[in-house]
Every structure is written in C-alpha cells, then in structure tokens.
Coordinates of C-alpha atoms in Angstrom, one line a residue:
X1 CA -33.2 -0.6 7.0
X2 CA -30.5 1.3 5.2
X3 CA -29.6 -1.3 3.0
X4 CA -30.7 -3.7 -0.2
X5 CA -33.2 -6.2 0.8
X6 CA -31.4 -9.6 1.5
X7 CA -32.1 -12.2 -1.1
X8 CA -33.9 -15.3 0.4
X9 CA -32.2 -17.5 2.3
X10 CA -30.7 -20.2 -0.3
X11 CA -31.3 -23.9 1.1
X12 CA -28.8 -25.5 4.1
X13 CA -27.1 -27.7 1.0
X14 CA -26.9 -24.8 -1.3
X15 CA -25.3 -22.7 1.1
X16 CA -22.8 -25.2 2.4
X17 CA -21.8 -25.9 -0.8
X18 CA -20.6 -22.6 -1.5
X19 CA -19.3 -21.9 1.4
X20 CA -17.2 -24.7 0.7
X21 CA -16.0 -24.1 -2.3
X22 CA -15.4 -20.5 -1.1
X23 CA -13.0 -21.7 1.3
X24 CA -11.4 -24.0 -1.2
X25 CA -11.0 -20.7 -3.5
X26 CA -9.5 -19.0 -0.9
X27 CA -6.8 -21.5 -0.2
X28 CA -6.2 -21.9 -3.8
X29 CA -5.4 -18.2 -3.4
X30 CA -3.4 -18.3 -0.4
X31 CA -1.6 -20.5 -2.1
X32 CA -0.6 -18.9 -4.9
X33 CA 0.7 -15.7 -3.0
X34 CA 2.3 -18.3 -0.8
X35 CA 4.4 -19.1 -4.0
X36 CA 5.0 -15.9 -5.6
X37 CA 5.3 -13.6 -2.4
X38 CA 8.5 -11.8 -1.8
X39 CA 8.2 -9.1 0.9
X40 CA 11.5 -8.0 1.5
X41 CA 13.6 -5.4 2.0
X42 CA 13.4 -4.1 -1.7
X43 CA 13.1 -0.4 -2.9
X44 CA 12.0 2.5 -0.9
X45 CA 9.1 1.9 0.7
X46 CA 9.5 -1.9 1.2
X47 CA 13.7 -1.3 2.6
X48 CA 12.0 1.3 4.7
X49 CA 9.4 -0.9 6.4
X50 CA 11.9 -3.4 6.8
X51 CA 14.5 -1.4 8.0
X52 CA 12.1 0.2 10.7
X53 CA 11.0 -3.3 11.6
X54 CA 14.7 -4.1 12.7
X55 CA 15.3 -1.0 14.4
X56 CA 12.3 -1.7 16.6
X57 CA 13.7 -5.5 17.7
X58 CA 16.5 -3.6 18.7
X59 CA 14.4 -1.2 20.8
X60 CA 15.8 1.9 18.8
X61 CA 14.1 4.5 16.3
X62 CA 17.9 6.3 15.7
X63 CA 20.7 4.7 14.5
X64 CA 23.9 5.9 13.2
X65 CA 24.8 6.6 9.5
X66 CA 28.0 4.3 8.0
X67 CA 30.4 6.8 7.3
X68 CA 33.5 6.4 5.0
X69 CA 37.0 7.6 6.7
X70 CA 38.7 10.6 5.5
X71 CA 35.7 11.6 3.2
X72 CA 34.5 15.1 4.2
X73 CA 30.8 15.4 4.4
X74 CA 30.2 18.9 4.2
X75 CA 30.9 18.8 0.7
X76 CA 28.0 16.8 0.3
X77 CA 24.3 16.5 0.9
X78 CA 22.8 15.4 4.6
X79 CA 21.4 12.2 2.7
X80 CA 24.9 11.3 1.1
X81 CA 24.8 8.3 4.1
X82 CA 20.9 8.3 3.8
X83 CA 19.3 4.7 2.9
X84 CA 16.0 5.0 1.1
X85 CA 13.3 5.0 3.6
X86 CA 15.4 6.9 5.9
X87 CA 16.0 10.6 6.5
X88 CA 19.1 12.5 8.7
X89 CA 18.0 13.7 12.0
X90 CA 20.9 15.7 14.2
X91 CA 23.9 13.1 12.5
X92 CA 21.8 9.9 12.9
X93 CA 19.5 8.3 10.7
X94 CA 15.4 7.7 11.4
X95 CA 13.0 5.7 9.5
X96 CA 10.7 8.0 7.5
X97 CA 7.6 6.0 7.0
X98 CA 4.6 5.5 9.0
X99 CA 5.3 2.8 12.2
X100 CA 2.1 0.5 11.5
X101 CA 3.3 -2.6 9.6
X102 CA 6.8 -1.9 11.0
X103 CA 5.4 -2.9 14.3
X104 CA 3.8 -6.2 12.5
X105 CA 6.8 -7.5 10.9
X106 CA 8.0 -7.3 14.0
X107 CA 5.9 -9.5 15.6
X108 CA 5.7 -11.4 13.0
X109 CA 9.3 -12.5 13.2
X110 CA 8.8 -14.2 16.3
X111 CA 7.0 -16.3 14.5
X112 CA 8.6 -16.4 11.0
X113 CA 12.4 -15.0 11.5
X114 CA 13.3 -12.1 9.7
X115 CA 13.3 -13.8 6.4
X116 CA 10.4 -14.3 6.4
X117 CA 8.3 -11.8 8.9
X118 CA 7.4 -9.4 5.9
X119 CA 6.1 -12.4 3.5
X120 CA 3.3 -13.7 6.8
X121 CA 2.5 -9.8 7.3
X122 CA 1.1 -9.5 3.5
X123 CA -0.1 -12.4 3.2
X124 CA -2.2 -12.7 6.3
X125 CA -3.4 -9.1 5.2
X126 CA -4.5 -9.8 1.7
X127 CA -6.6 -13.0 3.0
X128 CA -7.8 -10.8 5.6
X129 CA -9.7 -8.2 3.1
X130 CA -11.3 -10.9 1.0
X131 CA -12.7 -11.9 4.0
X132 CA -13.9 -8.5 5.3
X133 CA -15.0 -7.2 2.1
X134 CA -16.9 -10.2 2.1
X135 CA -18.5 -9.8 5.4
X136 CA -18.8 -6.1 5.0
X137 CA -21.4 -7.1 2.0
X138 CA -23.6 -9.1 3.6
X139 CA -23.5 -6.0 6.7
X140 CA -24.8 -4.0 4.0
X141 CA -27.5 -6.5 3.0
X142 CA -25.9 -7.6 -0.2
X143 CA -26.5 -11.9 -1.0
X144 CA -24.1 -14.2 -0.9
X145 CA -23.8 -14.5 -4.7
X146 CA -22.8 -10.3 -4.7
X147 CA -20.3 -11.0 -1.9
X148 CA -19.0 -13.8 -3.9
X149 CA -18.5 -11.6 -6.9
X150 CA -17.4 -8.4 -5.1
X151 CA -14.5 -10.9 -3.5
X152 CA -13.5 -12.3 -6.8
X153 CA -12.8 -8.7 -8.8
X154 CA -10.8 -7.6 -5.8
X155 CA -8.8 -11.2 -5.8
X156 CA -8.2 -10.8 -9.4
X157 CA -7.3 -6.9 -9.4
X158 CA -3.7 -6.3 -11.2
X159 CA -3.4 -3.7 -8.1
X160 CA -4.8 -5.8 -5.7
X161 CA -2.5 -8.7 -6.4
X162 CA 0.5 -6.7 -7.6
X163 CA 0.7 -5.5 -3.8
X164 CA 0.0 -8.2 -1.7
X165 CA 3.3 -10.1 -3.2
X166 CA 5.6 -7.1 -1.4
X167 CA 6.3 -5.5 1.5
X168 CA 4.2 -2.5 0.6
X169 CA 1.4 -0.7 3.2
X170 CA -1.6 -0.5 -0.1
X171 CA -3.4 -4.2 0.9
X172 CA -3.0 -4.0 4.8
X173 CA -4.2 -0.3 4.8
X174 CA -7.3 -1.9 2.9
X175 CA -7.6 -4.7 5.4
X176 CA -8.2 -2.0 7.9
X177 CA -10.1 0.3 6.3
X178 CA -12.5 -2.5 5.0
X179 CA -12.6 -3.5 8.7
X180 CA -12.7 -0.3 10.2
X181 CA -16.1 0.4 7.5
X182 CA -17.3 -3.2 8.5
X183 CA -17.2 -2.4 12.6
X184 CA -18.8 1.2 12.3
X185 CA -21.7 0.1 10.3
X186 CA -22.1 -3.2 12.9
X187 CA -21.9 -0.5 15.5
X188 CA -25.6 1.1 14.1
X189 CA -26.8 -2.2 16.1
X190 CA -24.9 -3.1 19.1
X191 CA -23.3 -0.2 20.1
X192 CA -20.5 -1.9 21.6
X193 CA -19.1 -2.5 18.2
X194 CA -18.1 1.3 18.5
X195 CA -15.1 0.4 21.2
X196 CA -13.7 -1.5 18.4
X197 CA -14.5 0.3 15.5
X198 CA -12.5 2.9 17.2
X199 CA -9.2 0.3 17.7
X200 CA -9.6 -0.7 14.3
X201 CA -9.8 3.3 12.8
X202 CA -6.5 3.6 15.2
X203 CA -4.8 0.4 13.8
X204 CA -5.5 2.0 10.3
X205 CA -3.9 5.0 10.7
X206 CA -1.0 3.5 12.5
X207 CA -0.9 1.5 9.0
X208 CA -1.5 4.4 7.1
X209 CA -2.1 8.1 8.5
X210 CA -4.2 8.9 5.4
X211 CA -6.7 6.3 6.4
X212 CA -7.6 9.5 8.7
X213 CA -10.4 9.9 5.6
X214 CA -12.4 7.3 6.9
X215 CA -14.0 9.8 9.7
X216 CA -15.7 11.3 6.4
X217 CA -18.0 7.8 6.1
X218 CA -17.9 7.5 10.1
X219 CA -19.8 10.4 10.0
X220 CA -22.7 9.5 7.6
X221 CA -23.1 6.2 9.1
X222 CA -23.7 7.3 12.9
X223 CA -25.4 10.5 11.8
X224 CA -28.7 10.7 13.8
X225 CA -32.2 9.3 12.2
X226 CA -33.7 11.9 14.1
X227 CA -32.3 15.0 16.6
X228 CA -34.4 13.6 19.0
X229 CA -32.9 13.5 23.1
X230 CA -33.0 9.4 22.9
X231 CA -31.3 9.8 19.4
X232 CA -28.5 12.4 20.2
X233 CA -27.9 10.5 23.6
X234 CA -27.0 7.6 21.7
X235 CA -24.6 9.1 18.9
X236 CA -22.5 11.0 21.9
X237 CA -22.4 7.0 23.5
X238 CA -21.2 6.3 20.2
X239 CA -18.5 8.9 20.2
X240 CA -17.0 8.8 23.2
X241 CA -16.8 5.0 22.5
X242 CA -15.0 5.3 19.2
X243 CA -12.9 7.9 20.8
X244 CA -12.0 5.2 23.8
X245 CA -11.3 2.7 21.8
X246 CA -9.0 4.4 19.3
X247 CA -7.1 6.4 22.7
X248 CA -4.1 3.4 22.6
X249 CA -3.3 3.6 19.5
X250 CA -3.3 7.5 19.1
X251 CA -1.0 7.5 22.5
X252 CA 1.1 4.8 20.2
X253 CA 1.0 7.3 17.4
X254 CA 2.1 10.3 19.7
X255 CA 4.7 8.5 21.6
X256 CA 6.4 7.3 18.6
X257 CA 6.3 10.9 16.9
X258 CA 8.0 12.3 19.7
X259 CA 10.9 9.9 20.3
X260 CA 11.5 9.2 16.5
X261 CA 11.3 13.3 15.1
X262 CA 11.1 15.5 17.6
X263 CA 7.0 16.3 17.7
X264 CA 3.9 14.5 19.3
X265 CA 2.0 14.6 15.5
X266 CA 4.9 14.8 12.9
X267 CA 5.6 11.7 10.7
X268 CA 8.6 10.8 9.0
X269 CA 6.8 12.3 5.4
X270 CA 7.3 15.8 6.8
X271 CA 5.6 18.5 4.7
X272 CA 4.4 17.0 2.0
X273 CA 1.7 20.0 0.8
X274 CA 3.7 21.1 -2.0
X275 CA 2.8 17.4 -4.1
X276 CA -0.9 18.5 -3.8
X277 CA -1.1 21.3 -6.8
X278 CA -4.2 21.9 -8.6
X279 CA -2.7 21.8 -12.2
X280 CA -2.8 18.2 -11.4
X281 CA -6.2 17.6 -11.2
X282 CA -7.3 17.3 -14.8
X283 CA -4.5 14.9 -15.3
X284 CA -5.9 13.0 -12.4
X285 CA -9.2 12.2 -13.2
X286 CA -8.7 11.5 -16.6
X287 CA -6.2 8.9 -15.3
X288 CA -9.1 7.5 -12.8
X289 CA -11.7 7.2 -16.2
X290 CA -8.7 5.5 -18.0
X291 CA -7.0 3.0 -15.1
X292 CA -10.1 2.5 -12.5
X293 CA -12.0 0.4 -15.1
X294 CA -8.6 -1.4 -15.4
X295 CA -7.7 -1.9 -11.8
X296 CA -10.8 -2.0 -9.9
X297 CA -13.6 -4.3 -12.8
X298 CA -14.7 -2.9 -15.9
X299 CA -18.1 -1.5 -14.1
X300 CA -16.8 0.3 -11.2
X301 CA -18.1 3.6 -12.9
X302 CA -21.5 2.2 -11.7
X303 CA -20.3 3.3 -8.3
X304 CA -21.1 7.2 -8.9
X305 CA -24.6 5.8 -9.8
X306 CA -25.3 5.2 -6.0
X307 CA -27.3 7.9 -5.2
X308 CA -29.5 8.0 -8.2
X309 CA -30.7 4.3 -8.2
X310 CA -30.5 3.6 -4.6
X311 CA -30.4 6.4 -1.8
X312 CA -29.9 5.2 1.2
X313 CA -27.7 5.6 4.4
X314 CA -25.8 2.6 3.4
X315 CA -25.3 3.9 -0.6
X316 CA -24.4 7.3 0.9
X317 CA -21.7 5.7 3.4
X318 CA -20.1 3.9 0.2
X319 CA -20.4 7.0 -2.0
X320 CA -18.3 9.1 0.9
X321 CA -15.7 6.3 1.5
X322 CA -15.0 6.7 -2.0
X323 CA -15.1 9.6 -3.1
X324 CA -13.1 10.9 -0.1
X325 CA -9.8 8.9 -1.1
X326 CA -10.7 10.3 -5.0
X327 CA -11.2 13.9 -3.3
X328 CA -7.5 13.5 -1.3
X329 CA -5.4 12.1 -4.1
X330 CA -6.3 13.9 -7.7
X331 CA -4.3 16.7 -7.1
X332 CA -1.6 15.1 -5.6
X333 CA 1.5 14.7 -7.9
X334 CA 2.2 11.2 -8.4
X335 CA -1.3 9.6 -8.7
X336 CA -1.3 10.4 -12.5
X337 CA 2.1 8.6 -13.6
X338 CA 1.1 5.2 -13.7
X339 CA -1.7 2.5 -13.3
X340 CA -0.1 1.2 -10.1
X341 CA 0.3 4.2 -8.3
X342 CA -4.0 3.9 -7.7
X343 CA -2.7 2.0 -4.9
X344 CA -2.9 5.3 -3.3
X345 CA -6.8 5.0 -3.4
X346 CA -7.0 1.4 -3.1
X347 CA -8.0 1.5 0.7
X348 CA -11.2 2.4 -1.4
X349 CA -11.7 -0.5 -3.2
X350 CA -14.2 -2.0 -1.0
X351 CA -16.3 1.2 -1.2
X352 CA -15.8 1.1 -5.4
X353 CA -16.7 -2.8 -6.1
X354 CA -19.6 -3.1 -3.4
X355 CA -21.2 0.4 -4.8
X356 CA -20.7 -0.8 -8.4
X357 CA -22.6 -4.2 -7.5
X358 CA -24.9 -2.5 -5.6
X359 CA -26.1 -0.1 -8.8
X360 CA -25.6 -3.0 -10.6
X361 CA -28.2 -4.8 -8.7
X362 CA -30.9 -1.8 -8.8
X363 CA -30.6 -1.7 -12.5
X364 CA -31.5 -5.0 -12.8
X365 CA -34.3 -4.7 -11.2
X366 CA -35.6 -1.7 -12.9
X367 CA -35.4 -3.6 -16.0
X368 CA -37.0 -6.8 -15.3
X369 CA -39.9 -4.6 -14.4
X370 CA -39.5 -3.6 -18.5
X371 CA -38.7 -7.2 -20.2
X372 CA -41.2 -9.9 -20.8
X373 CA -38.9 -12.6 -19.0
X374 CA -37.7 -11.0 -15.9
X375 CA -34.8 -13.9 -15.5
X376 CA -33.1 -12.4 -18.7
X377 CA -32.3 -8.9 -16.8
X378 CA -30.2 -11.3 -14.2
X379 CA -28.5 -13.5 -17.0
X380 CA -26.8 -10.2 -18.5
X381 CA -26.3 -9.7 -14.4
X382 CA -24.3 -12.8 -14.6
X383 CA -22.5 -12.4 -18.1
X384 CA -21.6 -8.6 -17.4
X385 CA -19.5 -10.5 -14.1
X386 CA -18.0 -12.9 -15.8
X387 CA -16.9 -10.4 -18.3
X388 CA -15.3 -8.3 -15.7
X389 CA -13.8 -11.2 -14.1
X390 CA -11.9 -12.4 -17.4
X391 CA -10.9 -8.9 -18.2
X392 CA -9.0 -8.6 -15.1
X393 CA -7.3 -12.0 -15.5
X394 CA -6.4 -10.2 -19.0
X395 CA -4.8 -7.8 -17.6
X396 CA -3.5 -9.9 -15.3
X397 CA -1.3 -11.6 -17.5
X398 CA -0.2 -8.5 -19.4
X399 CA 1.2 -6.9 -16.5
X400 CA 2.7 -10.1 -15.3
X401 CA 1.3 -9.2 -12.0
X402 CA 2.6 -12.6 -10.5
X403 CA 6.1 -11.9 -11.2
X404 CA 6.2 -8.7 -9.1
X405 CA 7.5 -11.1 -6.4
X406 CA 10.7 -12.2 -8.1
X407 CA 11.3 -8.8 -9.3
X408 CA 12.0 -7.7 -5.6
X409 CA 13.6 -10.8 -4.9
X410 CA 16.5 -8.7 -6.9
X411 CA 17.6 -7.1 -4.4
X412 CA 19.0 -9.5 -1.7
X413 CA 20.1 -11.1 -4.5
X414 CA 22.5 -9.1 -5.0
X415 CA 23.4 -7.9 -2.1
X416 CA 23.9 -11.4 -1.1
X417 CA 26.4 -11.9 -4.4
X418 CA 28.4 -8.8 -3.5
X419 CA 29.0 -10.4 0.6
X420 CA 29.9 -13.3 -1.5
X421 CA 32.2 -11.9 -4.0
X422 CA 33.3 -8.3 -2.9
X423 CA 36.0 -7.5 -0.2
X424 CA 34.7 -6.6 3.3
X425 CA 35.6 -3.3 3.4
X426 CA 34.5 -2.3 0.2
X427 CA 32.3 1.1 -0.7
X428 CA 28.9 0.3 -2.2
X429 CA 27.5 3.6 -4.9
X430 CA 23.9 2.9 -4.6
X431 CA 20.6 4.9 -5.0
X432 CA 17.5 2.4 -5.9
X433 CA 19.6 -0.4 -4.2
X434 CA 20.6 1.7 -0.5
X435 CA 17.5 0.3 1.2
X436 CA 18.3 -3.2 0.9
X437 CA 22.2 -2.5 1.0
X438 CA 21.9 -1.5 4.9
X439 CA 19.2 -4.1 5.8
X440 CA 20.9 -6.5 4.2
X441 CA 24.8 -6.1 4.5
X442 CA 27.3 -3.7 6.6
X443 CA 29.1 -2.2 3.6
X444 CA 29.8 1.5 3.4
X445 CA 27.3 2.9 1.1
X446 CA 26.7 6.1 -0.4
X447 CA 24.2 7.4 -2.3
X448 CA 25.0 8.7 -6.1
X449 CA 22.3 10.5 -6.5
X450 CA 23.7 12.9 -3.9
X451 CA 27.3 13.7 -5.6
X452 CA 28.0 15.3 -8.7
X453 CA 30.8 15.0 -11.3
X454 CA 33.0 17.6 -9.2
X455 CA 32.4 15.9 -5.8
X456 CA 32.9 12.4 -6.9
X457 CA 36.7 12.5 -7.1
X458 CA 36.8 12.6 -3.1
X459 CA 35.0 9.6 -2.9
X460 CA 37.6 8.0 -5.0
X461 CA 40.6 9.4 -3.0
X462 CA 38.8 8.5 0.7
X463 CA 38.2 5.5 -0.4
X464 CA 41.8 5.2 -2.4
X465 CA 43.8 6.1 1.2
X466 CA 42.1 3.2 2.9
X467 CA 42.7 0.8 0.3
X468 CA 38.9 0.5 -0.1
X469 CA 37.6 -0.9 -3.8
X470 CA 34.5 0.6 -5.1
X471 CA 31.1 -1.0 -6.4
X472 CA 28.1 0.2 -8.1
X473 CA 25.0 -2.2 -8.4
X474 CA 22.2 -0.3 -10.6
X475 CA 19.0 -0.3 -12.4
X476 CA 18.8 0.2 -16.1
X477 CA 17.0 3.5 -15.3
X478 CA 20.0 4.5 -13.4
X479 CA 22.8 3.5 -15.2
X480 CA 22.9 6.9 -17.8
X481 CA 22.8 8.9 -15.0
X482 CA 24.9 7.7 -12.4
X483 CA 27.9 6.6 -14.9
X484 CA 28.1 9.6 -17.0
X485 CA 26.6 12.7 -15.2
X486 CA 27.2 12.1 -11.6
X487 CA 29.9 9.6 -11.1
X488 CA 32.2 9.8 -14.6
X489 CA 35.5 7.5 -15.6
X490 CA 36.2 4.2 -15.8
X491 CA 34.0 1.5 -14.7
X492 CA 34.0 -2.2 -15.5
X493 CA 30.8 -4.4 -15.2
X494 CA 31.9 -7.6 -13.3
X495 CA 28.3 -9.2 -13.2
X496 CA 24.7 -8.9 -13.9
X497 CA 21.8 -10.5 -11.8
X498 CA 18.7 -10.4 -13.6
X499 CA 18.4 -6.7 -14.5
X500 CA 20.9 -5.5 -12.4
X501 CA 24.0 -4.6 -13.5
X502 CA 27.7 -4.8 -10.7
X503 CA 30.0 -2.1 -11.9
X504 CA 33.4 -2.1 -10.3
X505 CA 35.5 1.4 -10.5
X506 CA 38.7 0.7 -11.9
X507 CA 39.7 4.9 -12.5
X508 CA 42.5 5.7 -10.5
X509 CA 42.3 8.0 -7.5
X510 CA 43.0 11.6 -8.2
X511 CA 46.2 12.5 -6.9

C-alpha cells in the first residue's frame, strides 16, 4: 500500500452523523455562492468566456468586428475594433481563450438562459472539487476527519472562494485536475478506471491547456513496481487506455484549433514564451513563501516535507502534482504581482492541502512516540486546524472575498444604463469595459487603449459626420490615461455606477 494507513473504521452512528452534517456544510456553502455569484460577462477573461460561449450557440468561432463609418482603420491598430478576450484574424474577430468552459456555459444555458448559464457553470464546479478533494483523500488512505479538514481550508481559501463567484477557468480547472488525480490513482486497482482517467485529463485541458502538467504525476503513479513482463504488460494496458479515453477530446481540441486560428495545436494565447523570463524567478518564490501560507492554510509549507516523513508512491505523486504547477509558473511574469494571481497554481491545491495534512499526520505520530500522553500530540493536531481555519476566514474578510461578485456585476450594469440612457447609434471608448460592451449591447466600440492623442481627432470627426455622440465608461485605473494621454479635450461625466465613471465627449469635431 502506497498510502497512510486508514484510521479505524468510526462506528455506523458516528459516521452518519458526519456525513450528515457534511452535507449540511456543503449546502450552507452552496448556498452562499448561490447568493454572491456573479459570472458574467465582466473583464477579460470572464467577457471572453462568455463571448465564446455565444459564438458557439450560434455555431460560429469568427464573427465580424463593429466598425464605425468613415473612420479609416489603417491609421490604427488591428485591435482598435478588438473586444477583450478577442483577437483580429484576416478582418474578423476570434475568441482567444481556451474552448473548455465556453463549451459548458453553453450547455448550461439550455438549462439556465444566458443570464444565468455562467453562474450554474461555477457553481456546479466549485461543489464539484470539495467533493473530489474529498474523495481523492480517502483514495490516498487519509480518515475521514483529514478529508474533512483538507475540504474546509480549500472552502475557506480567499483564492478559492474569490474564483468560484466569476466566470473565471481557476476552480473548474481544479475540479478536473483533482478528478483527473482521483481517476488515475483509482486506476492502480481496476484498470478500467484508466479509460476515464484519460476523458477526464482531456476535459482538463480543454478547460485549461496547462493542466497538460498533470502527465508529470500520471507518470509516478502508473510507474511499474517491478520491470517484470506481467508488470510492463499491464502499464502499456494502462497507456493505451488513457490514450483511448482522452482521443475525443484531443480530436475536440484539434478540430477547434484548426477552424478557429488556422492550426491543428495553436490556441488563441499564441506565443506566449516571452512572459516566462528567468529574472522572474526570485520574485516568484519569494511571492509563494509570502501568499501560499495566505491562500492555501497557514501549514501548507508542510507539503515540501513529504518525502522526508513519509516516502511513498502516494507522497511522491502529491509532491510532483505540486511542484510541477510551482516549476511552470515562477518564471512566468505575472505570478508575482499579486495574491490572486496564485490562481495560476491553484489546479494544485489539492496536491498542497492533502500533502500538508499528510506531513502533518506523520509528525504527529513521531511525537506521540516522544510525549508521556500520546493524545496531547493530536490535540495540537486539532488546534493547529482550527488555527488555520480561522486565519483564512481572517483573511477572508479582509479581502472581502464575498464581494467579488457584485464587483463584476459592474459591468452589465452599466452597459445596461447606457442602452437605457444613450442614443442607439452612439460610439462607446472602452478598454476594461469592451468585453462586456459586445456581449452585452450592439454599440460601436473602440478601444482607447489603441489611439493616441494624434489619432483621436478622427474618431471625433467619423463619428461627428454621422451625427454619432460619443461615450466613455472607465475604471479609476483608466481614467488618467485615457482622458489626458490618449483621448485629450473636453469631456463631461454624466453618471457614475459604483466605481465606474460615464464620460460623454462634448469637444467639438476638428474641422
């Protein structure tokens, strides 16, 4: 066995109990995103989702770019007509990220309408991993009482819940890689668990094309006991049923590449190599000893401990899991500039919390073998979690993780204020706000962020000769630079929803 030894089986009352008030806990929780959920079409990544979403009801992956008459575009860049979450393709537009959840929200709004198709995809997916990382434990060998605990520091992560209230990829890419770990390591059993470890890997990259690292632990877990002929027979089985099973989805993957950019393995990120740089890396990892702690339970260092207090195939299939997301993203740019973006490695989380309670555990046990009253080793077991778990609710509240919701809710706000209050025909300047603009509305709009002070006086005159009035929604962070560097002269503020401030241009047209 290449796991901890079960504890005991607890008595049939003991265990119903909490299973029931498990399930209780997670409907409390469900409930709660319930209330505060708001996947919508929002910023970049959530407008792109979204917008991709659509485009597949339609049955397209192109669609054309809203141009304004009489403007000439060659003064301009190719993403002057380019939405957020989009990039220009031969004069048309086509979604740039990955086509996994777009395909769910799809479905989803069968079920839900549009409205409300995102909101059912992140909720079902953030149930989902408690659930799995649950399971997963008790694959490993780990008691109900460690499950217990591993599922409440991932319900009451800042990261974890700060991304399962929007229409982001982080907590469904960790629904499948938890799943995708809990089917290969059922699969060291019945080796028809590999046929759907292999779907599952698929679905995961579909979600998230990085999730590719998780043939790094796939390869510890199946790795032979022995390079015996019974032994090897049975890891090629294993193969070629993993490969099988994960065939539909990388034809899915292929086929979508091809008729969205051009190329059987491209994606829409094109070649992002120049955001890894090794100058980074230093900045990285002191970013992971500062913000992991934070995001992921004050103990998760214990994690690195694995194979010095327990080695084993199961510690070493954590450890890799781990490690390999760590490995991939500390040189690449963005990782270090804030807490949240550790959602990068959150497809890890599993691999962090269960390793942590699993060194946790040994070192318990090596120091009951060294106290007089063995119980006290597990009482500081149990004080030590509940001192995680109220940290996490601390920081919690500080980052007002439950109001990350409302704060995307922002953006068909306003959009739905200016179809309210704006003429028809009228020419949105948008930047932060262009996702949700073309999801949401059929206004002309045209990135800011792609004129300059010289170029902005033709928008002004197009817009001027078709009797066209002008409107700039924006962030606080883009007000100084899209009022005064790139789109100077006379605007008046006409409203402000939440943080989000309606200019209207009321400078004359150059003659």
């Amino acid at each position: 066995m290449e796991s901890i030894t079960a504890s005991p089986l607890r008595p049939a009352p003991v265990r119903r109990v909490l299973g029931v008030l498990a399930a209780v806990a997670l409907a409390l929780y469900a409930v709660m995103l319930i209330r505060n959920v708001s996947a919508c079409a929002g910023g970049a990544d959530s407008s792109g989702y979204m917008n991709h979403a659509r485009l597949l009801g339609l049955g397209r992956l192109h669609t054309p770019p809203r141009e304004l008459p009489g403007l000439d575009a060659a003064h301009f860049s190719d993403f002057l007509y380019t939405p957020l979450g989009f990039v220009p393709q031969d004069g048309l537009l086509v979604p740039s990220y990955p086509v996994g959840m777009p395909l769910m929200i799809m479905a989803a709004h069968w079920l839900a309408g549009w409205t409300y198709a995102g909101d059912v995809v992140i909720v079902f997916h953030s149930l989902a991993a408690l659930v799995l990382l649950f399971a997963l434990g008790r694959a490993l060998g780990l008691s109900e009482r460690a499950c217990l605990l591993a599922t409440g520091a991932l319900a009451a992560s800042p990261l974890f819940i700060a991304y399962s209230l929007q229409a982001m990829t982080d907590v469904p890419a960790l629904a499948w890689t938890t799943a995708t770990a809990l089917t290969l390591w059922l699969a060291r059993r019945r080796e028809r668990w590999a046929g759907a470890a292999g779907l599952v890997f698929g679905i995961s990259v579909l979600v998230r094309p990085n999730n590719v690292l998780m043939l790094a632990p796939a390869v510890v877990v199946w790795w032979p006991e022995a390079w015996t002929g019974a032994e090897l027979k049975r890891w090629g089985r294993l193969i070629v049923s993993f490969g099988l099973g994960g065939l539909p989805t990388a034809a899915g993957f292929a086929l979508h590449s091809h008729a969205a950019y051009g190329h059987w393995l491209t994606t829409g990120y094109g070649d992002a190599s120049s955001l890894f740089q090794r100058a980074m890396v230093p900045l990285t990892l002191r970013h992971y000893a500062q913000w992991m702690p934070v995001v992921f339970s004050a103990g998760v260092g214990l994690f690195l401990l694995l194979p010095l207090v327990r080695r084993s195939r199961g510690s070493l299939f954590l450890l890799t899991w781990g490690l390999a997301y760590l490995a991939f993203y500390v040189s690449y740019y963005h990782t270090h500039e804030a807490w949240w973006n550790l959602r990068f490695i959150l497809p890890a989380a599993p691999a962090f919390i269960l390793g942590a309670i699993w060194a946790a555990r040994e070192l318990c046990r090596l120091a009951a073998r060294w106290m007089p009253y063995p119980a006290a080793a597990w009482i500081l077991y149990g004080l030590a979690a509940a001192g995680v778990l109220r940290a996490e609710l601390k920081w919690d509240r500080r980052f007002q993780v439950l109001a990350v919701g409302h704060g995307e809710a922002n953006y068909p706000a306003v959009i739905a204020w200016l179809r309210q209050h704006v003429p028809a025909n009228s020419v949105l300047e948008v930047m932060q706000a262009s996702g949700a603009a073309f999801y949401y509305s059929d206004f002309i709009a045209l990135r800011w962020d792609q004129m300059s002070a010289r170029t902005f006086p033709e928008v002004t005159a197009a817009a001027a000769r078709e009797g066209r009035a002008i409107y700039a929604p924006l962030f606080p962070f883009e007000t100084e630079s899209a009022l005064k560097e790139r789109m100077p002269g006379q605007w008046e503020p006409v409203a402000q929803l939440r943080e989000v401030v309606i200019y209207r241009w009321a400078g004359a047209a150059p003659q």
